[in-house]
PDB file of C-alpha atoms in Angstrom:
ATOM      1  CA  MET A  32       6.089  -4.396  15.484  1.00 65.00           C
ATOM      2  CA  ALA A  33       8.630  -1.381  14.703  1.00 79.00           C
ATOM      3  CA  SER A  34       7.957   0.371  12.100  1.00 90.00           C
ATOM      4  CA  ARG A  35       8.726  -0.524   8.405  1.00 90.00           C
ATOM      5  CA  LEU A  36      10.075   0.840   4.765  1.00 91.00           C
ATOM      6  CA  ASN A  37       9.319  -0.660   2.097  1.00 94.00           C
ATOM      7  CA  PRO A  38       8.220  -0.036  -2.492  1.00 94.00           C
ATOM      8  CA  TYR A  39       4.337  -0.214  -2.831  1.00 94.00           C
ATOM      9  CA  ILE A  40       3.184  -0.643  -5.962  1.00 94.00           C
ATOM     10  CA  ALA A  41       0.018  -0.369  -8.444  1.00 93.00           C
ATOM     11  CA  PHE A  42      -1.268  -2.171 -11.539  1.00 93.00           C
ATOM     12  CA  ASP A  43      -2.885  -1.257 -13.975  1.00 93.00           C
ATOM     13  CA  GLY A  44      -5.980  -4.519 -13.289  1.00 94.00           C
ATOM     14  CA  ASP A  45      -2.830  -7.183 -13.854  1.00 94.00           C
ATOM     15  CA  ALA A  46      -1.792  -6.992  -9.635  1.00 95.00           C
ATOM     16  CA  ARG A  47      -2.831 -10.685  -9.133  1.00 97.00           C
ATOM     17  CA  ALA A  48       0.132 -12.005 -12.164  1.00 95.00           C
ATOM     18  CA  ALA A  49       2.657  -9.181 -10.918  1.00 94.00           C
ATOM     19  CA  MET A  50       2.872 -10.478  -7.387  1.00 94.00           C
ATOM     20  CA  GLU A  51       2.435 -14.272  -8.429  1.00 96.00           C
ATOM     21  CA  PHE A  52       5.627 -13.796 -10.599  1.00 92.00           C
ATOM     22  CA  TYR A  53       7.970 -11.189  -7.870  1.00 94.00           C
ATOM     23  CA  ARG A  54       7.313 -15.256  -5.614  1.00 95.00           C
ATOM     24  CA  GLU A  55       8.224 -17.106  -8.782  1.00 95.00           C
ATOM     25  CA  VAL A  56      10.836 -15.275  -8.899  1.00 87.00           C
ATOM     26  CA  PHE A  57      12.590 -14.131  -4.864  1.00 91.00           C
ATOM     27  CA  GLY A  58       9.559 -17.136  -3.533  1.00 94.00           C
ATOM     28  CA  GLY A  59       8.184 -16.139   0.089  1.00 96.00           C
ATOM     29  CA  ASP A  60       4.497 -15.490   1.400  1.00 98.00           C
ATOM     30  CA  LEU A  61       1.879 -14.016  -0.503  1.00 98.00           C
ATOM     31  CA  VAL A  62      -1.512 -12.721   0.596  1.00 98.00           C
ATOM     32  CA  ILE A  63      -3.480 -11.507  -1.737  1.00 98.00           C
ATOM     33  CA  ASN A  64      -6.844 -10.061  -1.232  1.00 96.00           C
ATOM     34  CA  THR A  65      -9.385  -7.996  -3.304  1.00 96.00           C
ATOM     35  CA  PHE A  66     -12.065  -5.304  -3.220  1.00 94.00           C
ATOM     36  CA  GLY A  67     -14.692  -7.684  -2.865  1.00 94.00           C
ATOM     37  CA  GLU A  68     -13.722  -9.553   0.005  1.00 94.00           C
ATOM     38  CA  PHE A  69     -12.523  -6.085   1.607  1.00 87.00           C
ATOM     39  CA  GLY A  70     -16.106  -4.287   1.643  1.00 82.00           C
ATOM     40  CA  ALA A  71     -16.836  -4.247  -2.349  1.00 78.00           C
ATOM     41  CA  PRO A  72     -18.645  -7.613  -2.942  1.00 85.00           C
ATOM     42  CA  GLU A  73     -21.448  -5.435  -6.161  1.00 88.00           C
ATOM     43  CA  SER A  74     -18.286  -2.708  -7.477  1.00 88.00           C
ATOM     44  CA  PRO A  75     -16.479  -3.397 -10.635  1.00 91.00           C
ATOM     45  CA  ASP A  76     -12.950  -3.522  -9.093  1.00 92.00           C
ATOM     46  CA  ALA A  77     -14.104  -6.750  -6.864  1.00 94.00           C
ATOM     47  CA  ASP A  78     -11.951  -9.137  -8.581  1.00 94.00           C
ATOM     48  CA  LYS A  79      -9.338  -6.902  -8.339  1.00 96.00           C
ATOM     49  CA  ILE A  80      -5.915  -6.474  -6.009  1.00 97.00           C
ATOM     50  CA  MET A  81      -7.039  -3.937  -3.653  1.00 95.00           C
ATOM     51  CA  HIS A  82      -3.795  -5.296  -1.337  1.00 96.00           C
ATOM     52  CA  SER A  83      -1.738  -7.926  -1.850  1.00 97.00           C
ATOM     53  CA  GLN A  84       1.627  -8.495   0.709  1.00 97.00           C
ATOM     54  CA  LEU A  85       5.119 -10.909  -0.583  1.00 97.00           C
ATOM     55  CA  GLU A  86       7.270 -11.552   2.314  1.00 96.00           C
ATOM     56  CA  THR A  87      10.625 -13.279   0.900  1.00 93.00           C
ATOM     57  CA  PRO A  88      13.301 -15.546   2.649  1.00 93.00           C
ATOM     58  CA  SER A  89      15.589 -12.557   2.465  1.00 87.00           C
ATOM     59  CA  GLY A  90      14.210 -10.026   4.177  1.00 89.00           C
ATOM     60  CA  TYR A  91      12.052  -8.228   1.812  1.00 90.00           C
ATOM     61  CA  THR A  92       8.773  -7.533   1.867  1.00 95.00           C
ATOM     62  CA  LEU A  93       7.059  -6.171  -1.278  1.00 94.00           C
ATOM     63  CA  MET A  94       3.537  -4.146  -1.292  1.00 96.00           C
ATOM     64  CA  GLY A  95       1.059  -4.054  -4.452  1.00 95.00           C
ATOM     65  CA  SER A  96      -2.682  -3.572  -5.149  1.00 95.00           C
ATOM     66  CA  ASP A  97      -4.727  -2.601  -8.507  1.00 96.00           C
ATOM     67  CA  THR A  98      -6.115   0.962  -9.974  1.00 94.00           C
ATOM     68  CA  PRO A  99      -9.356   1.133  -9.234  1.00 90.00           C
ATOM     69  CA  GLN A 100     -11.981   2.823 -11.765  1.00 90.00           C
ATOM     70  CA  GLY A 101     -11.989   6.825 -11.249  1.00 89.00           C
ATOM     71  CA  MET A 102      -8.035   6.868  -9.719  1.00 90.00           C
ATOM     72  CA  ASP A 103      -4.943   8.029 -12.416  1.00 89.00           C
ATOM     73  CA  TYR A 104      -2.869   4.785 -13.595  1.00 87.00           C
ATOM     74  CA  THR A 105       0.252   6.075 -15.217  1.00 85.00           C
ATOM     75  CA  ARG A 106       3.702   3.770 -15.941  1.00 83.00           C
ATOM     76  CA  GLY A 107       6.310   4.345 -15.067  1.00 77.00           C
ATOM     77  CA  THR A 108       5.081   7.058 -11.674  1.00 81.00           C
ATOM     78  CA  ASN A 109       3.499   3.911  -9.907  1.00 87.00           C
ATOM     79  CA  VAL A 110       5.926   3.320  -7.280  1.00 90.00           C
ATOM     80  CA  SER A 111       5.024   4.603  -3.564  1.00 93.00           C
ATOM     81  CA  ILE A 112       6.857   4.129  -0.656  1.00 94.00           C
ATOM     82  CA  SER A 113       4.848   2.925   2.113  1.00 94.00           C
ATOM     83  CA  LEU A 114       5.796   3.084   5.688  1.00 93.00           C
ATOM     84  CA  SER A 115       3.743   0.288   7.903  1.00 93.00           C
ATOM     85  CA  GLY A 116       3.577  -0.376  11.373  1.00 93.00           C
ATOM     86  CA  ASP A 117       1.756  -0.159  15.267  1.00 93.00           C
ATOM     87  CA  ASP A 118       3.364   3.002  16.430  1.00 93.00           C
ATOM     88  CA  SER A 119       1.541   5.784  15.602  1.00 94.00           C
ATOM     89  CA  ASP A 120       3.715   9.000  17.435  1.00 94.00           C
ATOM     90  CA  GLU A 121       6.265   7.617  15.903  1.00 91.00           C
ATOM     91  CA  LEU A 122       4.054   7.333  12.327  1.00 94.00           C
ATOM     92  CA  HIS A 123       2.030   9.950  13.155  1.00 96.00           C
ATOM     93  CA  GLY A 124       4.944  12.264  12.589  1.00 93.00           C
ATOM     94  CA  TYR A 125       6.212  10.498  10.067  1.00 94.00           C
ATOM     95  CA  TRP A 126       3.367  11.968   7.589  1.00 96.00           C
ATOM     96  CA  GLU A 127       2.530  15.031   9.755  1.00 95.00           C
ATOM     97  CA  LYS A 128       6.627  15.640   8.383  1.00 94.00           C
ATOM     98  CA  LEU A 129       6.018  14.093   4.800  1.00 93.00           C
ATOM     99  CA  SER A 130       3.267  15.718   3.892  1.00 95.00           C
ATOM    100  CA  GLU A 131       3.335  19.288   5.392  1.00 94.00           C
ATOM    101  CA  GLY A 132       3.981  22.076   1.147  1.00 94.00           C
ATOM    102  CA  GLY A 133       2.617  18.565  -0.002  1.00 94.00           C
ATOM    103  CA  THR A 134      -0.806  17.297  -1.235  1.00 96.00           C
ATOM    104  CA  VAL A 135      -2.245  14.708   0.417  1.00 98.00           C
ATOM    105  CA  SER A 136      -4.937  12.370  -1.464  1.00 96.00           C
ATOM    106  CA  VAL A 137      -6.141  10.708   1.669  1.00 96.00           C
ATOM    107  CA  PRO A 138      -6.048  11.540   4.567  1.00 98.00           C
ATOM    108  CA  LEU A 139      -4.804   9.698   8.323  1.00 98.00           C
ATOM    109  CA  GLU A 140      -7.203   8.366   9.050  1.00 97.00           C
ATOM    110  CA  LYS A 141      -9.758   4.824  10.366  1.00 96.00           C
ATOM    111  CA  GLN A 142     -10.041   3.221   6.892  1.00 94.00           C
ATOM    112  CA  MET A 143     -12.682   0.121   6.876  1.00 89.00           C
ATOM    113  CA  TRP A 144      -9.923  -3.067   7.463  1.00 89.00           C
ATOM    114  CA  GLY A 145      -9.721  -0.775  10.858  1.00 91.00           C
ATOM    115  CA  ASP A 146      -5.952   0.436  10.443  1.00 95.00           C
ATOM    116  CA  GLU A 147      -5.119   4.562   9.733  1.00 97.00           C
ATOM    117  CA  PHE A 148      -4.189   4.789   6.335  1.00 97.00           C
ATOM    118  CA  GLY A 149      -3.306   8.290   4.041  1.00 98.00           C
ATOM    119  CA  MET A 150      -1.211   8.794   0.792  1.00 96.00           C
ATOM    120  CA  CYS A 151      -0.059  11.228  -0.374  1.00 95.00           C
ATOM    121  CA  THR A 152       2.576  13.693  -1.911  1.00 93.00           C
ATOM    122  CA  ASP A 153       5.808  15.537  -0.252  1.00 90.00           C
ATOM    123  CA  ARG A 154       6.690  18.698  -2.009  1.00 90.00           C
ATOM    124  CA  PHE A 155       9.305  16.294  -3.575  1.00 79.00           C
ATOM    125  CA  GLY A 156       6.436  14.475  -5.934  1.00 84.00           C
ATOM    126  CA  ILE A 157       7.539  11.455  -3.691  1.00 86.00           C
ATOM    127  CA  ALA A 158       3.690   9.634  -3.137  1.00 92.00           C
ATOM    128  CA  TRP A 159       4.307   8.473   0.607  1.00 93.00           C
ATOM    129  CA  MET A 160       1.288   5.047   1.908  1.00 95.00           C
ATOM    130  CA  VAL A 161       1.107   5.369   6.132  1.00 96.00           C
ATOM    131  CA  ASN A 162      -0.967   2.531   7.624  1.00 96.00           C
ATOM    132  CA  ILE A 163      -0.787   2.218  11.321  1.00 97.00           C
ATOM    133  CA  GLY A 164      -2.026  -1.402  11.770  1.00 93.00           C
ATOM    134  CA  ALA A 165      -4.935  -0.795  14.891  1.00 83.00           C
ATOM    135  CA  PRO A 166      -4.447  -2.250  17.889  1.00 78.00           C
ATOM    136  CA  GLN A 167      -5.076  -5.618  18.792  1.00 74.00           C
ATOM    137  CA  SER A 168      -7.507  -7.219  20.796  1.00 65.00           C
TER     138      SER A 168
END
């Protein structure tokens, strides 16, 4: 897959309703996964959305999730830019440049779902998420 750039929206417990609404607006295929499905079945966030992705007939991609307990949520500043794909060298290069002089909140490293993932805020205050797909066997 080529690298992809799209918005990623954080919600305060209503990600499922919001993403289903956006599917009604734009059409397309919506995939929703909870924190419980990804290794946290006993967590108070188990039923919250860890990741959702809407692929529309027009070629738009919209991603979103609920904000887990312990993380700040501020309405109006809850949109990040997501970079994802499987070109490890390209995406690592973007990560290095975006995080330089900024703040890394989640180091770019392997996650429980198998991909490399990191979050940072660049030196201009823009929030970024980078996800590098695990090689398919």
